[in-house]
Each structure stands twice: as C-alpha cells, then as structure tokens.
Amino acid sequence: MIRFENVSKHYSGNVTAVDSLDLTIREGEFLVLIGPSGCGKTTTLKMINRLIPLSEGTLWINGKKISEYDIHELRWNIGYVLQQIALFPHMTIEENISIVPELRKWERSRISRRVDELLEMVGLEPAEYRSRKPAELSGGQQQRIGVIRALASDPEIILMDEPFSALDPLSREKLQNDLLELQNRIKKTIVFVTHDIQEALKLGDRICLMNEGRIEQLDTPQGFLEHPANDFVRQFVGGASRQSMFSGNLTLEEILRASGRAEVHADLTGAGAIAGIPASAAVVSADTTLEDALELLAANDIITVEKDGEILGSITRQSLLQFMSERVKAGAVQ
Ligand code: ADP
Ligand code: MG
C-alpha cells in the first residue's frame, strides 16, 4: 500500500507542482493518474521511488516512511517504465532485462529462467529475441521489453509514466491489452500516468484526476462516467468520451442487442404496450444513435426503442452509461 499524507512539492521559482496530496493506493490496485500537462502527475510518481524529494508531508509504503527505506532496497522493489523507451542500445534484450536481477546478485541460472519466462509472458519467443539488440525490435516490442524489464526482479510496485504514448494506435492498444492480461495474473500495485482518458477508463481500477497539483476526483471508471464531481471533470471525461464513443455510430438496436437488455423490459412488448409506457418515457426508432439517445436521456428517465411498430426494449440513462463504460473497459472502442 502506498499512502500520500498531505504531500506537497514546491520547485524553485514558486511552482507548487503537488499541493497537499492525500491519496491511498491499495495493494494490487491499478491506479491511473491523469490530468492536463503540468498538473503534477510525473512529480507525484517520482516521489514514490524518491527520484524527487518531497517538500512537505509523508509518503508511506507498506506502513514505513519512504525516507526510512534504504534507497537501493526501495528502488529495486519498485519497477519503473518510462515513455521514452529507455533500453540500453548496445546491450542485448536479455542483458537489458537482467539489469536489476544482476544488481540483486541473483544466480545466473535463475536470471536466465526469469528472462525466458518474461519474454514468453508477452509473446516474444525467447530463442528468437533474447540475443537481439533493441534496434532489431519494433517500437511496440521495445516498449514490451521496457515493461517486462520493470517486472524482472518481481517488484511489488510498478510505476509507469505515459509508457504507451509514443506508440502508434495499434501497438498501443495491443500493449494495453497485454498489460491488463498481465495484471490479472500478477496483481501488482501499478501507478500508471497518462493524459489519455480512454486509456485511463480502460486500464484503471480507479482513476485519480489531477489539476494544478490537486485531486479533482478519485473514483472508478464508472464513477467518472456516471458521477463527474464538477465541471472540470465533466469536461475532461465528457469531451473524450464523446469523441471515442460516438465514432462507431452505434445505434440503439445494436446496443440493445449487444447488452442483452431487451429482455429486461419484455413486458412492454406486444399489442397495446405503448399505451402502458410511463409518461416520462420517449419512444424512439431503433436506428437512433448513441449520441442522440444520451441527449434524449437527459430529458427522459427511460427511452423505449421501437422498430417497425414493435418494441425492442427500453434503455435508462444509467444502463446506457454502464454499457459505455463496459465497452471502454473491454477495449471495444476504436
Ligand atoms: P505532468 O507530469 O502532469 O505534466 P509535472 O509533474 O512534470 O507535470 O510538472 C508539474 C509542474 O511542475 C509543472 O508546472 C512543471 O513545469 C513544474 N516542474 C516540473 N519539474 C520541474 C523542475 N525540475 N523545476 C521546476 N519546475 C518543475
Ligand atoms: Mg509528466
């Protein structure tokens, strides 16, 4: 567990990068730090492994102040992945992955087994890749090595600072999926910085949205979609979710089919059912888009979806938001 207690960071020149931060990151949690450029994400992250000293407050890891840890012990127990692929160009992939295990004086054979295991974990055939140089790998593959190198000595905590933002969209999506799958197996405490809300919604168990060194909202992805705490959050999440959600031009018919919610309101189907629909409900055509449906749901508690005179089902605002957040989480959004 990582606990920030009233932590601030002031840089010279009167910059308060992090302002009285109180934040507890649970063991095994995937926490995403997000916010506009300059809001203090990187500073927050680097204080955890003491790359940046705090100005005020206390930071605890597993109940012990970070200042009380031996610095090597602390760093070795915290994996760190950067945006810039920071592999050593003259070293082989195997040597790159082995750095921390070697510092920790693991036996050769143990290191070798670990390298194979890690390469296999991310789908890179060890026999083929261990003796290659970084330049002989694609950008996506290099960053995959960056991720497994951070895992090499099995640290409890992994810090990742915009690790995928330099990658093309396809590699990026692939690595996000890899990381989710990996995390399902290894259950590390991951603190992941991004400025991309879609990435945050997809990866995070919880998301911490920062602005000017403070927390605007700390919540689950669904919490962000359903209950934005204020206008700043609404704008940050709303803008991005509109962009990502509406690009697919999903219709209500497709949504009902995908979410299997049609049966929920099966009692509304059949002759004369329309007369029984509550007054606050609107009846809309099955080819209504998701975007239009959300607007309708701002004014109506429930909308009923009709096709060729038959009712396919009904959708509430909450069920639609849940559908959206599940889609984001499942990576179905392009
Ligand atoms: P983010 O990662 O969210 O973009 P940073 O944590 O890098 O934000 O920076 C937060 C604020 O602190 C910014 O205003 C930035 O300009 C400032 N800052 C970061 N590093 C330094 C530094 N070494 N010296 C002075 N100001 C800094
Ligand atoms: Mg940063």
Short mmCIF file of C-alpha atoms and ligand atoms in Angstrom, two decimals:
data_model
loop_
_atom_site.label_atom_id
_atom_site.label_comp_id
_atom_site.label_asym_id
_atom_site.label_seq_id
_atom_site.Cartn_x
_atom_site.Cartn_y
_atom_site.Cartn_z
CA MET A 1 0.00 0.00 0.00
CA ILE A 2 1.21 3.47 -0.89
CA ARG A 3 -0.04 6.39 1.16
CA PHE A 4 0.47 10.08 0.48
CA GLU A 5 -0.25 12.11 3.58
CA ASN A 6 -0.52 15.83 2.97
CA VAL A 7 2.33 15.67 0.45
CA SER A 8 3.44 18.82 -1.36
CA LYS A 9 6.21 19.50 -3.81
CA HIS A 10 7.45 23.01 -4.46
CA TYR A 11 10.04 23.65 -7.15
CA SER A 12 12.23 26.69 -7.13
CA GLY A 13 10.59 29.67 -8.79
CA ASN A 14 7.47 29.34 -6.67
CA VAL A 15 5.98 26.41 -8.55
CA THR A 16 3.74 24.19 -6.44
CA ALA A 17 3.64 21.04 -8.53
CA VAL A 18 1.83 18.92 -5.94
CA ASP A 19 -0.38 20.58 -3.38
CA SER A 20 -1.27 18.83 -0.08
CA LEU A 21 -1.96 15.48 -1.69
CA ASP A 22 -3.78 12.83 0.33
CA LEU A 23 -4.03 9.59 -1.59
CA THR A 24 -4.02 5.93 -0.67
CA ILE A 25 -3.18 3.38 -3.35
CA ARG A 26 -4.28 -0.09 -2.37
CA GLU A 27 -2.20 -3.22 -2.65
CA GLY A 28 -2.76 -4.90 -6.02
CA GLU A 29 -4.61 -1.90 -7.35
CA PHE A 30 -4.19 -0.46 -10.86
CA LEU A 31 -4.36 3.27 -10.20
CA VAL A 32 -4.27 5.70 -13.10
CA LEU A 33 -3.02 9.26 -12.54
CA ILE A 34 -4.43 11.55 -15.18
CA GLY A 35 -4.77 15.26 -15.84
CA PRO A 36 -3.64 18.02 -18.15
CA SER A 37 0.02 18.62 -18.90
CA GLY A 38 1.81 20.18 -15.93
CA CYS A 39 -0.77 19.10 -13.32
CA GLY A 40 1.82 17.18 -11.31
CA LYS A 41 1.48 13.56 -12.47
CA THR A 42 5.17 12.87 -13.08
CA THR A 43 6.17 14.65 -9.88
CA THR A 44 3.67 12.54 -7.90
CA LEU A 45 5.01 9.36 -9.47
CA LYS A 46 8.69 10.16 -8.96
CA MET A 47 8.21 11.00 -5.32
CA ILE A 48 7.18 7.36 -4.75
CA ASN A 49 10.61 5.99 -5.66
CA ARG A 50 12.41 9.05 -4.31
CA LEU A 51 13.59 10.29 -7.69
CA ILE A 52 12.12 13.58 -6.48
CA PRO A 53 12.26 14.54 -2.78
CA LEU A 54 9.05 15.78 -1.12
CA SER A 55 8.86 19.33 0.19
CA GLU A 56 6.22 18.60 2.82
CA GLY A 57 4.19 15.71 4.15
CA THR A 58 4.83 11.99 4.43
CA LEU A 59 4.81 9.17 1.94
CA TRP A 60 4.41 5.63 3.25
CA ILE A 61 4.93 2.30 1.55
CA ASN A 62 3.56 -0.68 3.48
CA GLY A 63 3.40 1.36 6.66
CA LYS A 64 7.02 2.52 6.51
CA LYS A 65 8.06 6.06 5.57
CA ILE A 66 9.90 6.07 2.25
CA SER A 67 12.64 8.17 3.86
CA GLU A 68 13.37 5.23 6.17
CA TYR A 69 13.98 2.75 3.37
CA ASP A 70 17.46 2.01 2.11
CA ILE A 71 17.39 3.73 -1.28
CA HIS A 72 18.52 0.62 -3.19
CA GLU A 73 16.02 -1.58 -1.44
CA LEU A 74 13.31 0.93 -2.30
CA ARG A 75 14.25 1.29 -5.98
CA TRP A 76 14.71 -2.44 -6.53
CA ASN A 77 11.31 -3.10 -5.14
CA ILE A 78 9.70 -0.58 -7.46
CA GLY A 79 9.66 -1.17 -11.22
CA TYR A 80 9.73 1.92 -13.38
CA VAL A 81 8.66 2.28 -17.01
CA LEU A 82 9.10 5.49 -18.97
CA GLN A 83 7.57 6.88 -22.12
CA GLN A 84 10.93 7.10 -23.81
CA ILE A 85 11.98 3.56 -24.47
CA ALA A 86 14.97 3.50 -22.21
CA LEU A 87 16.64 0.28 -23.27
CA PHE A 88 20.43 0.30 -23.47
CA PRO A 89 21.15 0.14 -27.21
CA HIS A 90 24.43 -1.79 -27.02
CA MET A 91 23.10 -4.44 -24.71
CA THR A 92 21.06 -7.44 -25.84
CA ILE A 93 17.43 -7.85 -24.82
CA GLU A 94 18.50 -10.45 -22.28
CA GLU A 95 21.11 -8.11 -20.77
CA ASN A 96 18.60 -5.27 -20.65
CA ILE A 97 16.08 -7.40 -18.77
CA SER A 98 18.76 -8.76 -16.40
CA ILE A 99 19.97 -5.44 -15.01
CA VAL A 100 18.12 -5.37 -11.71
CA PRO A 101 18.32 -9.14 -11.03
CA GLU A 102 22.08 -8.81 -11.53
CA LEU A 103 22.29 -5.86 -9.16
CA ARG A 104 20.43 -8.02 -6.68
CA LYS A 105 23.03 -10.74 -7.29
CA TRP A 106 20.64 -13.42 -8.44
CA GLU A 107 22.29 -16.61 -9.70
CA ARG A 108 22.93 -16.81 -13.46
CA SER A 109 20.58 -19.73 -13.99
CA ARG A 110 17.78 -18.01 -12.10
CA ILE A 111 18.20 -14.84 -14.16
CA SER A 112 18.20 -16.85 -17.35
CA ARG A 113 14.99 -18.65 -16.42
CA ARG A 114 13.40 -15.35 -15.47
CA VAL A 115 14.29 -13.77 -18.84
CA ASP A 116 12.65 -16.66 -20.69
CA GLU A 117 9.59 -16.52 -18.51
CA LEU A 118 9.15 -12.78 -19.02
CA LEU A 119 9.64 -12.92 -22.78
CA GLU A 120 7.08 -15.70 -23.02
CA MET A 121 4.68 -13.69 -20.88
CA VAL A 122 4.49 -11.02 -23.59
CA GLY A 123 4.54 -13.39 -26.53
CA LEU A 124 8.15 -12.93 -27.65
CA GLU A 125 9.86 -16.25 -28.38
CA PRO A 126 12.97 -16.29 -26.10
CA ALA A 127 15.16 -18.23 -28.54
CA GLU A 128 14.50 -15.60 -31.14
CA TYR A 129 14.62 -12.42 -29.09
CA ARG A 130 16.98 -12.79 -26.13
CA SER A 131 20.17 -12.11 -28.05
CA ARG A 132 18.80 -9.34 -30.27
CA LYS A 133 19.71 -5.70 -29.82
CA PRO A 134 16.90 -3.20 -29.13
CA ALA A 135 17.21 -1.67 -32.62
CA GLU A 136 16.23 -5.04 -34.08
CA LEU A 137 12.79 -4.78 -32.46
CA SER A 138 9.78 -2.66 -33.41
CA GLY A 139 8.77 0.25 -31.17
CA GLY A 140 5.94 -1.78 -29.68
CA GLN A 141 8.23 -4.74 -28.99
CA GLN A 142 10.84 -2.48 -27.39
CA GLN A 143 8.26 -1.00 -25.07
CA ARG A 144 7.08 -4.51 -24.21
CA ILE A 145 10.68 -5.19 -23.14
CA GLY A 146 10.57 -1.96 -21.11
CA VAL A 147 7.52 -3.31 -19.28
CA ILE A 148 8.95 -6.75 -18.54
CA ARG A 149 12.28 -5.28 -17.53
CA ALA A 150 10.41 -3.37 -14.82
CA LEU A 151 8.91 -6.69 -13.69
CA ALA A 152 12.20 -8.60 -13.79
CA SER A 153 13.01 -8.86 -10.12
CA ASP A 154 9.35 -9.23 -9.20
CA PRO A 155 8.84 -5.84 -7.52
CA GLU A 156 5.66 -5.21 -5.57
CA ILE A 157 5.05 -1.85 -7.16
CA ILE A 158 5.29 -0.72 -10.79
CA LEU A 159 5.36 2.94 -11.78
CA MET A 160 4.59 3.73 -15.40
CA ASP A 161 4.87 7.24 -16.83
CA GLU A 162 2.95 7.51 -20.10
CA PRO A 163 4.51 4.22 -21.19
CA PHE A 164 2.49 3.82 -24.37
CA SER A 165 2.03 7.38 -25.54
CA ALA A 166 4.87 7.30 -28.07
CA LEU A 167 3.41 4.26 -29.82
CA ASP A 168 1.15 4.06 -32.84
CA PRO A 169 -2.54 3.36 -32.00
CA LEU A 170 -2.39 -0.33 -32.90
CA SER A 171 0.71 -1.16 -30.84
CA ARG A 172 -0.69 0.93 -28.09
CA GLU A 173 -3.92 -0.99 -27.94
CA LYS A 174 -2.04 -4.27 -28.06
CA LEU A 175 0.18 -3.25 -25.15
CA GLN A 176 -2.77 -2.02 -23.13
CA ASN A 177 -4.43 -5.39 -23.59
CA ASP A 178 -1.19 -7.21 -22.73
CA LEU A 179 -0.84 -5.15 -19.59
CA LEU A 180 -4.41 -5.84 -18.46
CA GLU A 181 -3.92 -9.54 -19.03
CA LEU A 182 -0.59 -9.46 -17.24
CA GLN A 183 -2.07 -7.58 -14.30
CA ASN A 184 -4.86 -10.16 -13.99
CA ARG A 185 -2.17 -12.73 -13.39
CA ILE A 186 0.41 -10.87 -11.32
CA LYS A 187 -1.75 -8.41 -9.32
CA LYS A 188 0.94 -5.82 -8.68
CA THR A 189 0.31 -2.36 -7.35
CA ILE A 190 0.52 -0.29 -10.53
CA VAL A 191 0.59 3.50 -10.68
CA PHE A 192 0.11 4.45 -14.31
CA VAL A 193 0.34 8.01 -15.65
CA THR A 194 -1.47 9.02 -18.80
CA HIS A 195 -3.14 12.11 -20.24
CA ASP A 196 -5.50 9.97 -22.31
CA ILE A 197 -8.90 9.47 -20.70
CA GLN A 198 -9.75 6.49 -22.87
CA GLU A 199 -6.60 4.73 -21.73
CA ALA A 200 -7.45 5.60 -18.13
CA LEU A 201 -11.02 4.30 -18.38
CA LYS A 202 -9.82 1.12 -19.99
CA LEU A 203 -6.98 0.28 -17.60
CA GLY A 204 -7.72 1.73 -14.19
CA ASP A 205 -9.35 0.04 -11.22
CA ARG A 206 -9.51 3.62 -10.03
CA ILE A 207 -8.59 6.89 -11.69
CA CYS A 208 -7.16 9.92 -9.92
CA LEU A 209 -7.82 13.06 -11.95
CA MET A 210 -5.43 15.86 -11.01
CA ASN A 211 -5.45 19.54 -11.80
CA GLU A 212 -2.85 22.07 -10.61
CA GLY A 213 -1.36 19.66 -8.10
CA ARG A 214 -4.67 18.69 -6.51
CA ILE A 215 -7.15 15.87 -6.90
CA GLU A 216 -10.37 16.76 -8.70
CA GLN A 217 -11.83 13.27 -8.43
CA LEU A 218 -10.67 9.84 -7.32
CA ASP A 219 -13.08 7.20 -8.50
CA THR A 220 -13.74 4.10 -10.55
CA PRO A 221 -14.08 4.47 -14.35
CA GLN A 222 -17.80 4.02 -14.00
CA GLY A 223 -17.91 6.63 -11.26
CA PHE A 224 -16.28 9.10 -13.63
CA LEU A 225 -18.77 8.38 -16.39
CA GLU A 226 -21.80 8.43 -14.16
CA HIS A 227 -20.99 10.95 -11.45
CA PRO A 228 -18.41 13.52 -12.55
CA ALA A 229 -17.66 15.58 -9.42
CA ASN A 230 -17.60 19.01 -11.08
CA ASP A 231 -17.41 20.88 -14.38
CA PHE A 232 -13.69 20.31 -14.77
CA VAL A 233 -14.18 16.54 -14.52
CA ARG A 234 -17.22 16.62 -16.74
CA GLN A 235 -15.28 18.43 -19.41
CA PHE A 236 -12.21 16.23 -19.09
CA VAL A 237 -14.18 12.99 -19.27
CA GLY A 238 -17.07 14.18 -21.38
CA GLY A 239 -15.03 15.58 -24.21
CA ALA A 240 -13.02 12.43 -24.56
CA SER A 241 -15.85 10.01 -24.09
CA ARG A 242 -17.92 11.79 -26.72
CA GLN A 243 -15.06 11.58 -29.15
CA SER A 244 -14.39 7.92 -28.53
CA MET A 245 -17.91 6.71 -28.03
CA PHE A 246 -19.62 8.25 -30.97
CA SER A 247 -17.08 7.44 -33.64
CA GLY A 248 -18.58 3.98 -34.10
CA ASN A 249 -22.08 5.36 -34.86
CA LEU A 250 -23.72 2.68 -32.78
CA THR A 251 -27.49 2.56 -32.99
CA LEU A 252 -29.86 1.70 -30.16
CA GLU A 253 -30.76 -1.54 -31.89
CA GLU A 254 -27.11 -2.60 -31.81
CA ILE A 255 -26.75 -1.50 -28.22
CA LEU A 256 -29.80 -3.44 -27.10
CA ARG A 257 -28.54 -6.49 -28.91
CA ALA A 258 -25.01 -6.16 -27.52
CA SER A 259 -26.10 -5.58 -23.96
CA GLY A 260 -28.90 -8.12 -23.95
CA ARG A 261 -31.10 -5.63 -22.16
CA ALA A 262 -34.07 -6.13 -24.45
CA GLU A 263 -35.44 -8.90 -22.25
CA VAL A 264 -35.43 -6.69 -19.19
CA HIS A 265 -38.44 -4.86 -20.48
CA ALA A 266 -40.04 -7.70 -22.36
CA ASP A 267 -43.27 -6.93 -20.50
CA LEU A 268 -43.56 -3.80 -22.60
CA THR A 269 -43.71 -5.69 -25.86
CA GLY A 270 -46.83 -6.78 -27.66
CA ALA A 271 -50.04 -5.13 -28.78
CA GLY A 272 -51.14 -2.10 -26.84
CA ALA A 273 -47.93 -1.91 -24.86
CA ILE A 274 -47.17 1.61 -25.99
CA ALA A 275 -50.19 2.84 -24.06
CA GLY A 276 -48.62 1.43 -20.89
CA ILE A 277 -45.32 3.26 -21.15
CA PRO A 278 -44.70 5.76 -18.34
CA ALA A 279 -45.18 9.41 -19.24
CA SER A 280 -41.50 10.28 -18.87
CA ALA A 281 -40.52 7.74 -21.48
CA ALA A 282 -39.89 8.61 -25.10
CA VAL A 283 -40.40 6.16 -27.89
CA VAL A 284 -37.58 6.33 -30.41
CA SER A 285 -36.65 4.49 -33.53
CA ALA A 286 -34.14 1.63 -33.42
CA ASP A 287 -31.72 3.48 -35.67
CA THR A 288 -31.31 6.37 -33.19
CA THR A 289 -27.61 6.89 -32.50
CA LEU A 290 -25.95 6.61 -29.12
CA GLU A 291 -25.24 10.33 -29.15
CA ASP A 292 -28.87 11.28 -29.76
CA ALA A 293 -30.00 8.76 -27.17
CA LEU A 294 -27.83 10.36 -24.50
CA GLU A 295 -29.43 13.71 -25.21
CA LEU A 296 -32.88 12.23 -25.02
CA LEU A 297 -31.96 10.61 -21.73
CA ALA A 298 -31.10 13.97 -20.28
CA ALA A 299 -34.79 14.83 -20.56
CA ASN A 300 -36.38 11.39 -20.11
CA ASP A 301 -35.88 8.75 -17.44
CA ILE A 302 -36.20 5.99 -19.95
CA ILE A 303 -36.42 5.62 -23.69
CA THR A 304 -38.25 2.86 -25.43
CA VAL A 305 -36.86 1.56 -28.66
CA GLU A 306 -39.24 0.76 -31.47
CA LYS A 307 -38.73 -0.91 -34.86
CA ASP A 308 -41.45 -1.49 -37.46
CA GLY A 309 -44.14 -0.90 -34.84
CA GLU A 310 -42.64 -3.39 -32.38
CA ILE A 311 -40.87 -2.55 -29.17
CA LEU A 312 -37.35 -3.94 -28.96
CA GLY A 313 -36.69 -2.84 -25.39
CA SER A 314 -36.03 0.14 -23.15
CA ILE A 315 -32.91 1.93 -22.03
CA THR A 316 -32.34 4.06 -18.94
CA ARG A 317 -29.61 6.65 -18.63
CA GLN A 318 -27.80 4.50 -16.11
CA SER A 319 -27.95 1.37 -18.21
CA LEU A 320 -26.59 3.26 -21.20
CA LEU A 321 -23.69 4.70 -19.19
CA GLN A 322 -22.93 1.29 -17.82
CA PHE A 323 -22.89 -0.09 -21.33
CA MET A 324 -20.50 2.69 -22.38
CA SER A 325 -18.09 2.16 -19.51
CA GLU A 326 -18.09 -1.59 -20.06
CA ARG A 327 -17.28 -1.03 -23.69
CA VAL A 328 -14.40 1.25 -22.82
CA LYS A 329 -13.16 -1.21 -20.23
CA ALA A 330 -13.36 -4.10 -22.69
CA GLY A 331 -11.37 -2.14 -25.23
CA ALA A 332 -14.15 -2.40 -27.77
CA VAL A 333 -13.98 1.29 -28.59
CA GLN A 334 -11.83 2.13 -31.56
P1 ADP B 1 2.86 16.43 -15.53
O1 ADP B 1 3.64 15.16 -15.45
O2 ADP B 1 1.46 16.29 -15.03
O3 ADP B 1 2.87 17.03 -16.89
P2 ADP B 1 4.94 17.55 -13.82
O4 ADP B 1 4.86 16.81 -12.54
O5 ADP B 1 6.01 17.18 -14.75
O6 ADP B 1 3.52 17.51 -14.54
O7 ADP B 1 5.10 19.10 -13.51
C1 ADP B 1 4.25 19.80 -12.61
C2 ADP B 1 4.65 21.26 -12.57
O8 ADP B 1 5.95 21.38 -12.01
C3 ADP B 1 4.71 21.94 -13.92
O9 ADP B 1 4.28 23.24 -13.76
C4 ADP B 1 6.17 21.88 -14.28
O10 ADP B 1 6.52 22.94 -15.11
C5 ADP B 1 6.83 22.02 -12.91
N1 ADP B 1 8.13 21.34 -12.84
C6 ADP B 1 8.37 20.03 -13.09
N2 ADP B 1 9.68 19.72 -12.88
C7 ADP B 1 10.28 20.89 -12.51
C8 ADP B 1 11.61 21.24 -12.14
N3 ADP B 1 12.58 20.33 -12.13
N4 ADP B 1 11.86 22.53 -11.81
C9 ADP B 1 10.87 23.46 -11.79
N5 ADP B 1 9.60 23.19 -12.13
C10 ADP B 1 9.28 21.92 -12.48
MG MG B 2 4.64 14.06 -16.98
#
